[in-house]
XYZ file of C-alpha atoms in Angstrom:
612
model
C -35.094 66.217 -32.618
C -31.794 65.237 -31.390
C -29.881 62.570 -31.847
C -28.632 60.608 -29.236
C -25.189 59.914 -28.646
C -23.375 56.790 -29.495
C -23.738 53.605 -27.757
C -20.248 53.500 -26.996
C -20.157 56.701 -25.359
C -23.325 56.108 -23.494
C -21.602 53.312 -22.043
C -18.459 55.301 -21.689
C -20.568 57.728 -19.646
C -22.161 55.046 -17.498
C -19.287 53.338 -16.467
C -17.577 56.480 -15.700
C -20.638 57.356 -13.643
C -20.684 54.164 -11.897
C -16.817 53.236 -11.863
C -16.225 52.083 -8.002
C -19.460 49.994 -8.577
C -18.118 48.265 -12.168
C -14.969 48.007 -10.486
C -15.523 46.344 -7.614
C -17.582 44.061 -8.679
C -14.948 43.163 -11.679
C -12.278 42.494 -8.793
C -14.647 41.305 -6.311
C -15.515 38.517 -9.451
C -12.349 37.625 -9.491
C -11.668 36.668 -6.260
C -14.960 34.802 -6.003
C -13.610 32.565 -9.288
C -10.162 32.285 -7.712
C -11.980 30.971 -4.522
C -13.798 28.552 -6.212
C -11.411 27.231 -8.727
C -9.372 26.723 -5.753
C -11.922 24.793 -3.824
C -12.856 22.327 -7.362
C -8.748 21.914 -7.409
C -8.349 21.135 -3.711
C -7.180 17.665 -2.880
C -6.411 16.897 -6.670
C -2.841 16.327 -7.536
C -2.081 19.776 -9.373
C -1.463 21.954 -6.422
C 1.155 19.280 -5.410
C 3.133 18.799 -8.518
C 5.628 20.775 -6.830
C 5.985 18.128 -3.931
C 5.448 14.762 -6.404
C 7.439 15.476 -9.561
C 11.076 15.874 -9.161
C 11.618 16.492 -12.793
C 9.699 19.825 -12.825
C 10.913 23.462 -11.840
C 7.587 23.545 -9.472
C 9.557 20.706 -7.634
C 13.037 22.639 -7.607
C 11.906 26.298 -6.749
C 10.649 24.470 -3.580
C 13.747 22.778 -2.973
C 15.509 26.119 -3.692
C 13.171 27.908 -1.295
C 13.247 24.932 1.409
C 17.291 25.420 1.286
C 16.856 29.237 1.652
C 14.692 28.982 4.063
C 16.557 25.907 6.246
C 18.873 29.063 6.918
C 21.569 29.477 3.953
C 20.161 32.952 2.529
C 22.465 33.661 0.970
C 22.842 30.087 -0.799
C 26.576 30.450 -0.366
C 26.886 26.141 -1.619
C 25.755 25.593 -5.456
C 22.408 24.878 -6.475
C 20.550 23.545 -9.088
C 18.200 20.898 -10.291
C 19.540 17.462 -11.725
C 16.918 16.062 -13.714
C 17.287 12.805 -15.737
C 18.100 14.768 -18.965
C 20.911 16.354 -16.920
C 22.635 13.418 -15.833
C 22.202 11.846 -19.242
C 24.310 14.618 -21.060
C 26.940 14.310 -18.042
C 26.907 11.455 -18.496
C 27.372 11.351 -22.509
C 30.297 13.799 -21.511
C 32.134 11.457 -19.123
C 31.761 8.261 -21.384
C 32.839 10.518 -24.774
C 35.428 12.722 -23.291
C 36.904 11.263 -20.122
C 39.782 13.184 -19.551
C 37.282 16.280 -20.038
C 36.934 16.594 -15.910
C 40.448 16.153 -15.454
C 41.075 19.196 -17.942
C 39.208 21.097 -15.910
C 40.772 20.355 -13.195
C 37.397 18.979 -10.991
C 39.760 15.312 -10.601
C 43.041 14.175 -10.538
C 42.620 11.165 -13.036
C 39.824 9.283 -14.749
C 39.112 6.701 -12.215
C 36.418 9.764 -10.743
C 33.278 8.573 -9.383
C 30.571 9.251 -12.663
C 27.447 10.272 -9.755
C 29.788 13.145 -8.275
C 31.384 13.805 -11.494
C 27.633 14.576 -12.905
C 26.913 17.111 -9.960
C 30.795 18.492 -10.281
C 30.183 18.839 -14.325
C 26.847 20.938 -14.004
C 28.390 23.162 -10.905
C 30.950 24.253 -13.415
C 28.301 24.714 -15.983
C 26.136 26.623 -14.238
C 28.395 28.850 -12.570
C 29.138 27.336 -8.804
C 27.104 29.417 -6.314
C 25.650 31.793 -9.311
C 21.894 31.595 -8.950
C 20.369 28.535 -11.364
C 17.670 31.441 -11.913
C 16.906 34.694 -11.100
C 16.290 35.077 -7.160
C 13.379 37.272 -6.200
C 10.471 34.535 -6.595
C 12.291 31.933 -4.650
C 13.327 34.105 -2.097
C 9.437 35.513 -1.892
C 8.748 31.420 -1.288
C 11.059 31.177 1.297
C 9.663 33.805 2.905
C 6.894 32.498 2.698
C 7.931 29.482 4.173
C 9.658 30.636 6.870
C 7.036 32.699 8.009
C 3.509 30.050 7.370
C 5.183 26.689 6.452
C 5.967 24.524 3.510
C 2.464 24.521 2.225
C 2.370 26.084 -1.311
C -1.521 26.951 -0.609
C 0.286 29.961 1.198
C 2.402 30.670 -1.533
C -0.846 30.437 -3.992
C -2.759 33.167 -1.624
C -0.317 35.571 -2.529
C -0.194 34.668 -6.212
C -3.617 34.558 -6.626
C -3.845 38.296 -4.691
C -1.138 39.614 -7.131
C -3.628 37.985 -10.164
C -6.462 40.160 -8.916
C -4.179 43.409 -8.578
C -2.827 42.796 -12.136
C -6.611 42.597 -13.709
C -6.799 45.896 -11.887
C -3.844 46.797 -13.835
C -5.247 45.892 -16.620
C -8.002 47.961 -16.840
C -5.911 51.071 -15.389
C -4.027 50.173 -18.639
C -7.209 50.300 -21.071
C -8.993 53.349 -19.421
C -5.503 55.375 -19.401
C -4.655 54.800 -22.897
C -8.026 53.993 -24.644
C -11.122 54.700 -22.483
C -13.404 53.395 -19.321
C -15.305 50.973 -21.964
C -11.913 49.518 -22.934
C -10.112 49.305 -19.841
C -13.406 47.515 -18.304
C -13.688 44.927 -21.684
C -9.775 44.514 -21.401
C -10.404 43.243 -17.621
C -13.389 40.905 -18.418
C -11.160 39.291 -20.909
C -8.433 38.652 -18.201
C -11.369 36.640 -16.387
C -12.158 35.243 -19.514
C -9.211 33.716 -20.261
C -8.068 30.517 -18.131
C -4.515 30.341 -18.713
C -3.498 33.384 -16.596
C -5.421 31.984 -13.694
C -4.181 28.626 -13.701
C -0.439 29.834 -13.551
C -1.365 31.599 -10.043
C -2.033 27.836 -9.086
C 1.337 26.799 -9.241
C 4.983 26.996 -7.805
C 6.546 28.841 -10.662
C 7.513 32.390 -11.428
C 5.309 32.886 -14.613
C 2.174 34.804 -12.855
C 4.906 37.058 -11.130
C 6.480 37.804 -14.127
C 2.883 38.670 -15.760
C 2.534 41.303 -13.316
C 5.633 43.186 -13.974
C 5.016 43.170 -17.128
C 1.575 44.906 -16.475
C 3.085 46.575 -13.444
C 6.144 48.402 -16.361
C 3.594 49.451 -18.639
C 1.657 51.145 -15.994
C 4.368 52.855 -14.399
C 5.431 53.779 -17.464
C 2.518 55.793 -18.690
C 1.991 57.521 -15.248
C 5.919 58.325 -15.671
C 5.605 59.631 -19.165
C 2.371 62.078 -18.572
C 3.173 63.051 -15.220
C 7.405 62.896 -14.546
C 8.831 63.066 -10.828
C 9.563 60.753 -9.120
C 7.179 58.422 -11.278
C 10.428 57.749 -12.661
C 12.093 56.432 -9.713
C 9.456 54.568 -9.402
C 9.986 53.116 -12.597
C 13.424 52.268 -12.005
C 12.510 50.299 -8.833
C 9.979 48.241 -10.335
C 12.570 47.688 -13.251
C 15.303 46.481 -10.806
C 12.794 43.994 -8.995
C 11.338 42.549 -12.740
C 14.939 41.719 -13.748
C 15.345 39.915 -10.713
C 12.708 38.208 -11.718
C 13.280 37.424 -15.444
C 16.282 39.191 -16.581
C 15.245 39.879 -20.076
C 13.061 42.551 -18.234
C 16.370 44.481 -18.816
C 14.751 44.557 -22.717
C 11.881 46.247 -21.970
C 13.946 48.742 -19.680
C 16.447 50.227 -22.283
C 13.873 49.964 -25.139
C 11.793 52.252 -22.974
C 14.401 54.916 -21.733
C 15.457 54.647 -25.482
C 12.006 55.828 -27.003
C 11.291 58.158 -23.864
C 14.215 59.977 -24.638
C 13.579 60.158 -28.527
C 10.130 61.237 -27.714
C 11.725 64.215 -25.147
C 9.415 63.172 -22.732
C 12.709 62.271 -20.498
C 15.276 64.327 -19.722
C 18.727 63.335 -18.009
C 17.079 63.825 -14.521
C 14.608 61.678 -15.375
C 17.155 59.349 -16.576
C 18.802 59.288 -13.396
C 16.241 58.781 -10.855
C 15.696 55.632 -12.842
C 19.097 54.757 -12.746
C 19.135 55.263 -9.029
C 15.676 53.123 -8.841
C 17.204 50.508 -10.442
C 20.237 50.207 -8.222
C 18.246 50.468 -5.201
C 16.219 47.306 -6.178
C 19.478 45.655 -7.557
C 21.712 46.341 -4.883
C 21.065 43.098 -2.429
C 21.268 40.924 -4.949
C 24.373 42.353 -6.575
C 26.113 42.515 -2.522
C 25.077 38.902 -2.383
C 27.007 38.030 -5.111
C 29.977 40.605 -4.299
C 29.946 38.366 -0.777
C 29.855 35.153 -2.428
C 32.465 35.233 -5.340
C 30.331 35.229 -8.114
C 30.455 37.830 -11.037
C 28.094 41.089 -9.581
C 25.281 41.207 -12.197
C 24.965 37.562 -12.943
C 21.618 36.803 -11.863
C 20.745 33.728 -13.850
C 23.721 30.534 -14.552
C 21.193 28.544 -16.527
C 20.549 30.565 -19.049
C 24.265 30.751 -20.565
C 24.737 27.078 -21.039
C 21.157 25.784 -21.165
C 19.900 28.425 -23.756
C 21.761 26.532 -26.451
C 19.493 23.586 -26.558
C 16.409 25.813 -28.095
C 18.608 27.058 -30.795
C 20.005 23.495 -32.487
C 19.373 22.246 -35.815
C 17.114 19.297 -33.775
C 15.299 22.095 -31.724
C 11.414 22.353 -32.079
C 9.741 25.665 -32.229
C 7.644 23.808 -29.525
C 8.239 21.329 -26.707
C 11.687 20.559 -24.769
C 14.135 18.398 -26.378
C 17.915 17.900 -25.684
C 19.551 16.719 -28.977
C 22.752 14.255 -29.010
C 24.905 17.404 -30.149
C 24.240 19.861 -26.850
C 26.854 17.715 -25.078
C 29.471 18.594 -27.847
C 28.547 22.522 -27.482
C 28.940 21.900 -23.817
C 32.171 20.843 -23.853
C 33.485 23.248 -26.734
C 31.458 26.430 -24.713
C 32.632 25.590 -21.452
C 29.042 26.750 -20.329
C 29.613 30.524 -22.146
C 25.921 32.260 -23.246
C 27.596 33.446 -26.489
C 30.389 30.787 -27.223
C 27.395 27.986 -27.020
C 24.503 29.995 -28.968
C 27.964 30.115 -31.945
C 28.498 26.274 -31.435
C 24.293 25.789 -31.532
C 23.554 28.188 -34.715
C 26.909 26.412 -36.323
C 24.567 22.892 -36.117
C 22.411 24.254 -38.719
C 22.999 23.285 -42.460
C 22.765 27.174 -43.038
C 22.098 30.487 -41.328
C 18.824 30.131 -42.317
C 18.199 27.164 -40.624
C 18.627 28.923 -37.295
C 16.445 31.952 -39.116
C 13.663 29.805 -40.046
C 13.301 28.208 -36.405
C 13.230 31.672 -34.780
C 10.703 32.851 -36.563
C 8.892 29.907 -36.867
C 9.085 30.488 -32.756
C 7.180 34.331 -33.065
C 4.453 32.378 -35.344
C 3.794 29.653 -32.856
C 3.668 32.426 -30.128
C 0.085 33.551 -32.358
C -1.007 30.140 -32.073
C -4.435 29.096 -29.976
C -3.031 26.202 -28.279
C -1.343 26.058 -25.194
C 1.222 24.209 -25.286
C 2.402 22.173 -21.163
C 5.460 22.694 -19.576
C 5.724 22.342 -15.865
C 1.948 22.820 -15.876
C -0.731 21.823 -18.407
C -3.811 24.165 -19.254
C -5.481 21.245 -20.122
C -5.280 19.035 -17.288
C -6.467 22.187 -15.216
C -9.374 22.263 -17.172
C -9.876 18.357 -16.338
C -9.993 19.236 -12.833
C -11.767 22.379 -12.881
C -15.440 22.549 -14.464
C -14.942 27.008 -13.900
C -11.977 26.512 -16.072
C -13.861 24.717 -18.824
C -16.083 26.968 -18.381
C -13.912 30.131 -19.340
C -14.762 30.441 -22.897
C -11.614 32.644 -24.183
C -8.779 31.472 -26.580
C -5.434 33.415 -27.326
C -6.780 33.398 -31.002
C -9.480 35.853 -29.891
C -7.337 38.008 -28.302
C -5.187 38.287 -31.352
C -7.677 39.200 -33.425
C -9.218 41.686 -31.071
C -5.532 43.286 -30.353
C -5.151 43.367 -34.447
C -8.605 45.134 -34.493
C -7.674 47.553 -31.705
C -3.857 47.967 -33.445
C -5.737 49.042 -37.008
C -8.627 51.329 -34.883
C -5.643 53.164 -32.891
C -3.055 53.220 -35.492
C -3.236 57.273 -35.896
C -2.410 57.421 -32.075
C 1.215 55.031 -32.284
C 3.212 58.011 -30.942
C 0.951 57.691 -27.590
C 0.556 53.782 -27.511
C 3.888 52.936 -27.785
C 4.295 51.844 -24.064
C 1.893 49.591 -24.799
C 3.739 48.236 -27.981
C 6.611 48.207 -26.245
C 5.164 45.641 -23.683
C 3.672 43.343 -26.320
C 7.331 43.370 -28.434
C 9.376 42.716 -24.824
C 7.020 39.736 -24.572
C 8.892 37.995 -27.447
C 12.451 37.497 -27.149
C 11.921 35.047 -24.280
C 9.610 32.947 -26.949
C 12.733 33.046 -29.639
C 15.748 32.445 -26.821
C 13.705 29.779 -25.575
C 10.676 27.994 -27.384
C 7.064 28.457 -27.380
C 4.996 27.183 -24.551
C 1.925 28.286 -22.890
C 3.653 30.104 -19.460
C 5.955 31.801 -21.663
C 2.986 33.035 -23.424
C 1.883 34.706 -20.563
C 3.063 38.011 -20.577
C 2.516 38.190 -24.600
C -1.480 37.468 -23.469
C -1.536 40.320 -20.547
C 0.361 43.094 -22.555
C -2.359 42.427 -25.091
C -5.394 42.512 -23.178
C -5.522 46.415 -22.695
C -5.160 47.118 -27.000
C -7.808 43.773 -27.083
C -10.046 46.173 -25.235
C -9.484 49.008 -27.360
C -10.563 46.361 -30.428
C -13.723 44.963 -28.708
C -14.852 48.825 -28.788
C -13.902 49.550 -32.136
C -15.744 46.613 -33.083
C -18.906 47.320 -31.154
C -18.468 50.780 -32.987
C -18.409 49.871 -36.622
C -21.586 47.391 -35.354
C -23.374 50.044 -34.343
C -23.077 52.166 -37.361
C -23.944 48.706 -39.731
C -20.562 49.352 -41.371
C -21.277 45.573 -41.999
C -18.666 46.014 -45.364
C -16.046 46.744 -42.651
C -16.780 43.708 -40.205
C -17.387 41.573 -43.299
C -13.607 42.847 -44.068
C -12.171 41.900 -40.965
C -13.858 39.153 -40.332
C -12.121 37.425 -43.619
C -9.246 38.593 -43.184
C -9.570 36.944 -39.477
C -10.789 33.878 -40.953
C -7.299 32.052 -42.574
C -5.889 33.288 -38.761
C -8.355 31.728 -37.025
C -8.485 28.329 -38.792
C -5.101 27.976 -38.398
C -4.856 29.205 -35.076
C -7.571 26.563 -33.810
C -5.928 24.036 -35.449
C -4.297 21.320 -32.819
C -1.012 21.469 -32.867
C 0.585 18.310 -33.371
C 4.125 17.235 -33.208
C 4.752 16.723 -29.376
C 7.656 13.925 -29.889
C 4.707 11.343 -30.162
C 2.340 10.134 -32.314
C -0.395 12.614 -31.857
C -1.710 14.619 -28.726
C -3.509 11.706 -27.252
C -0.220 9.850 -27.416
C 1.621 12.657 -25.299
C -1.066 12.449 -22.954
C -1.247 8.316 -22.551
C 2.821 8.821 -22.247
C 2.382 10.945 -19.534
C -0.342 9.336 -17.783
C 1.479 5.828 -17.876
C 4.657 7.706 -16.472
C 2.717 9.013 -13.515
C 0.903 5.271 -12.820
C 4.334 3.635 -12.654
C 5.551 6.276 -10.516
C 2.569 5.522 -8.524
C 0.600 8.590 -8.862
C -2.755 7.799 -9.890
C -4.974 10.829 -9.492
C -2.287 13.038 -12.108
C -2.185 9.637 -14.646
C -6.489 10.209 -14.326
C -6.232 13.497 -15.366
C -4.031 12.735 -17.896
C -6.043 9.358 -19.352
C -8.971 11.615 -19.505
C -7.729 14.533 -21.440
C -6.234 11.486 -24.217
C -9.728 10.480 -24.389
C -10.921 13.799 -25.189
C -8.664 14.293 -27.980
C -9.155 10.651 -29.099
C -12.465 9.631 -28.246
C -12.480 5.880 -27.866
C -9.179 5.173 -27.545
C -8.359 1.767 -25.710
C -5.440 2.112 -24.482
C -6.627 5.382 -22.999
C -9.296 4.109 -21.342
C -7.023 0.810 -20.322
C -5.170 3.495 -18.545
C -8.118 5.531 -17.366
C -9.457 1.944 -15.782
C -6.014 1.163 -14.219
C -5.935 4.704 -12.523
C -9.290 4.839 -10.975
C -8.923 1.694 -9.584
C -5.323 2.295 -8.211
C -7.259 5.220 -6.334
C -10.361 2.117 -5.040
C -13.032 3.487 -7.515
C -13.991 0.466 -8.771
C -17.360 1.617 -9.496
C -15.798 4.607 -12.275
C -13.435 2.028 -13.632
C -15.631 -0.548 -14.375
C -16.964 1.255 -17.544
C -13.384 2.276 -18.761
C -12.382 -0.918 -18.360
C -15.417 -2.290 -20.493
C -14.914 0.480 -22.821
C -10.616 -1.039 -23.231
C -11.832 -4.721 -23.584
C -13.939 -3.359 -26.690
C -11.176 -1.148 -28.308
C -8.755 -3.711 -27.835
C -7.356 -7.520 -28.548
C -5.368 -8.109 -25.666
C -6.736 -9.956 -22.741
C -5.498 -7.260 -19.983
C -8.383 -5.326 -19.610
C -10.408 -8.371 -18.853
C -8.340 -9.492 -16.450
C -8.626 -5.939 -14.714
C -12.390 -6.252 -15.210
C -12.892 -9.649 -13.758
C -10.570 -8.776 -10.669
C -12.860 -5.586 -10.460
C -15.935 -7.308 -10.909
C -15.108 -10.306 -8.168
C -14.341 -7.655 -5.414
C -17.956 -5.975 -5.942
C -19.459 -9.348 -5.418
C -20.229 -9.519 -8.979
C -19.003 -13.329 -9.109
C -20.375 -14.430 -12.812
C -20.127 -11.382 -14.208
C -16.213 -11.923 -13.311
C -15.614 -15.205 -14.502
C -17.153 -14.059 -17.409
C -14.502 -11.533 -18.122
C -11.708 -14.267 -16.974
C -12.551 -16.798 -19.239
C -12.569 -14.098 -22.372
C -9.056 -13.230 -21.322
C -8.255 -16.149 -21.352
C -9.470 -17.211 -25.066
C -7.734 -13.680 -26.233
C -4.004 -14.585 -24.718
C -1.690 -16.996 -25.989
C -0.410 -19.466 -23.966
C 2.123 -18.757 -21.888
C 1.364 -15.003 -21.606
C 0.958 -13.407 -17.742
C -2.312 -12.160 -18.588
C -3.451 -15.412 -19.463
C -1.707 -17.248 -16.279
C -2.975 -14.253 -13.668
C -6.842 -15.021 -15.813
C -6.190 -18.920 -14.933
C -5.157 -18.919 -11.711
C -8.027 -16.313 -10.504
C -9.889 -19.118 -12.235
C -8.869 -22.002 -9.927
C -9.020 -20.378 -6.646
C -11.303 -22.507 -4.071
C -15.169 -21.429 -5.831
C -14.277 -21.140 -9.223
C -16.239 -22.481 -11.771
């Protein structure tokens, strides 16, 4: 009697067998979830963050595209953002160092007007006309634009498309390098895991950049096992990724470096990459030629803005300008390398600057994912298919170390793959750990997560139980610390950052985002008044007094003050719920002291014509 093959290669065989049919209905998934995520976030405040919040990039890269697309494309007139924090280190400059824009030669004396002087300052900074980042995605929006309109739900279609092509990618990735069974397991864990579909519903370059990442590794494997003009194609795809992140340029010499070593390049090879490159390069370098601007400088924030990540007051996670950066401003004059000096110099030692980097590649393993521009978590709120997608970047780590230990005899093959995960990291140390920077880390992982899933499946089905038990503890001090919420977010806890935002976004008037916001502080901090305070205050900004009601109910418990009362007796009058309302005035009342506004809005409600 025979035995019968493994389960893993009977699955290998089916799936090979049925491949078009697995496929499909993988890709044909993920449109179907992109559809309806879409629909569930439709008419909800995060598709228009990029029209509502002027202090976000989603907000500028529509500006930028807007101006592109109003007719200057070749954005001859400088360009940037100037958010608050801008203006407040311009300002810092101007009151510390007056004569600082005379020096420079941007006015004649010190009697300059400070609001111009702020734009003049951060021209010079930034480079004049240089681009504030690199160009491809906002000329793709102005295309977009120009062609369908300023609604980003255009610009979304063709993200979300490019999402669906780079799951394909994925498991092109897994079945080239691994096998069918890992390349289809790599994919399902690109549905499975929400953060790389959220990013395709937003204005910002992140879900492009994901792709070209994917888009590399794929080109070059083909390039390595099959040559030709694979490796112009290489080139081209190289030239278009750096103008969209230019650390791209990374993953391009490391690869031409081990290509070479590996002879699996020669100096034609070398060339038609070189040539693909400047193909893809050459507009953008002739639009700079045209408009004064040094040729291969495709990015003027990163040399004077990098230098905030890397100061003694920098976090491995979240934004924060310290009082020093203007200092380092001044002394850089905007330089990339004279600033990182004057940045590293703030530290007590070189360690200090040491210890944050790396403290920056162990926050990059962590589970949570930390907002910038656009919050996991609030998408979630919004979204019950989000919620629903079960996957967290802990798993994948432990599924890409499992794949990393079952593969290890086959490095000299994998390294393409390697080479994709390691490119993923110097963006994390130049700049800091946050969720959309993540994202290319989580995408060049999914293929070796793949390869891990089967191994595990493997060692299952031969009850090498010693060798899960194994893994699994060595997973286990990973894991708890990777699930661990993160906590220092400038505030007092997690719930705080999220009642800070939310109270931000109800004085600017923008109640459905402070909802979102009140609700995901309650989740972390069940039974929070203040949270639901806010919760109440946004739902019935928006006229559901009928949701508030409970909130509000829920604040007058949690809390002392009388201003949740007050909001529940207004609340309760305009239902026609007269005693119930009175009831709730006259508590506020007895809470406040006299004299307070609470308690004089609570008595005058009181004495209107019908009172008690």
């Amino acid at each position: 009697m025979t035995t019968p093959p493994p389960l893993t290669e009977r699955l290998d065989g089916f799936l090979v067998r049925h491949r078009r049919r697995v496929l499909g209905g993988l890709l044909l998934l993920a449109v179907f979830l992109r559809v309806m995520v879409g629909m569930e976030l439709a008419g909800g405040p995060l598709l228009h963050v990029h029209e509502q919040n002027p202090a976000s990039d989603n907000y500028f890269f529509a500006q930028w595209a807007q101006h592109l697309a109003d007719g200057d494309w070749l954005q001859r007139v400088p360009l940037h953002p100037m958010t608050a924090w801008m203006r407040r280190v311009a300002g810092q400059v101007m009151r510390e160092h007056p004569s600082y824009p005379v020096d420079l030669g941007l006015a004649k004396d010190t009697a300059y007007d400070p609001r111009s002087m702020t734009v003049a300052l951060w021209d010079h900074w930034l480079g004049g006309p240089t681009y504030f980042q690199e160009p491809l995605y906002p000329y793709l929006v102005a295309l977009t634009r120009a062609a369908f309109g300023p609604d980003g739900a255009f610009v979304f279609a063709w993200q979300l498309a490019l999402g669906v092509l780079g799951l394909f990618l994925v498991y092109r990735l897994g079945r080239a390098l691994f096998s069918e069974t890992a390349g289809v397991l790599a994919a399902v864990l690109g549905l499975l895991y929400a953060p790389l579909l959220v990013h395709e519903f937003t204005l910002l370059r992140d879900s492009l950049i994901v792709l070209f990442t994917l888009a590399l590794m794929t080109a070059l494997v083909a390039a390595l096992e099959r040559g030709g003009w694979r490796w112009s194609l290489f080139g081209a795809l190289s030239g278009l990724a750096v103008l969209v992140k230019v650390p791209f340029v990374i993953f391009l010499g490391l690869a031409l470096a081990g290509a070479v070593a590996s002879r699996r390049c020669r100096a034609g090879d070398v060339g038609r990459v070189l040539a693909g490159l400047a193909v893809t390069l050459l507009p953008a370098v002739a639009r700079n030629a045209l408009v004064g601007v040094p040729w291969l400088k495709f990015n003027g924030s990163g040399t004077s803005m990098l230098a905030y990540y890397h100061m003694a007051d920098s976090r491995p996670y979240q934004f924060s300008i310290g009082p020093g950066y203007a200092d380092i401003l001044i002394k850089s004059d905007g330089r990339l390398l004279p600033a990182l000096r004057e940045a590293i110099q703030t530290h007590a030692s070189p360690w200090g600057f040491i210890r944050l980097s790396l403290a920056k590649v162990l926050y990059s393993l962590h589970g949570d994912e930390v907002p910038n521009n656009v919050d996991v978590a609030l998408f979630r709120q919004a979204s019950g298919l989000l919620r629903a997608l079960p996957l967290p970047f802990w798993a994948l780590g432990v599924l890409g170390a499992a794949g990393t230990v079952a593969t290890r005899a086959r490095w000299r093959e994998l390294w393409p793959l390697y080479l994709g995960i390691a490119a993923a990291l110097p963006t994390l140390v130049l700049a800091s750990f946050i969720s959309r920077y993540r994202l290319p880390l989580a995408a060049a992982l999914l293929p070796l997560a793949g390869a891990g899933a089967v191994a595990l499946l493997r060692q299952a089905q031969a009850r090498r139980w010693g060798v899960l038990g194994v893994t699994a503890l060595l997973a286990a001090p990973y894991v708890a610390w990777a699930s661990r919420p993160l906590r220092d977010f400038g505030v007092d806890s997690p719930g705080g950052y999220y009642r800070s935002q939310g109270a931000m976004a109800l004085r600017a008037g923008w109640a459905d985002f402070a909802e979102l916001n009140y609700r995901e502080a309650l989740r972390r901090e069940p039974g929070h008044g203040q949270a639901h305070l806010g919760l109440g205050t946004a739902l019935l900004q928006q006229g559901l007094v009928d949701d508030a009601l409970p909130e509000l109910r829920a604040a007058a418990d949690g809390l002392t003050s009388g201003e949740p009362l007050l909001l529940l007796g207004r609340a309760l009058l305009a239902t026609g719920r007269r005693e119930e309302g009175l009831a709730a005035l006259h508590e506020a009342v007895a809470r406040e002291p006299a004299g307070s506004s609470v308690r004089q809005q609570s008595e005058q409600l009181l004495s209107l014509p019908g009172g008690p």
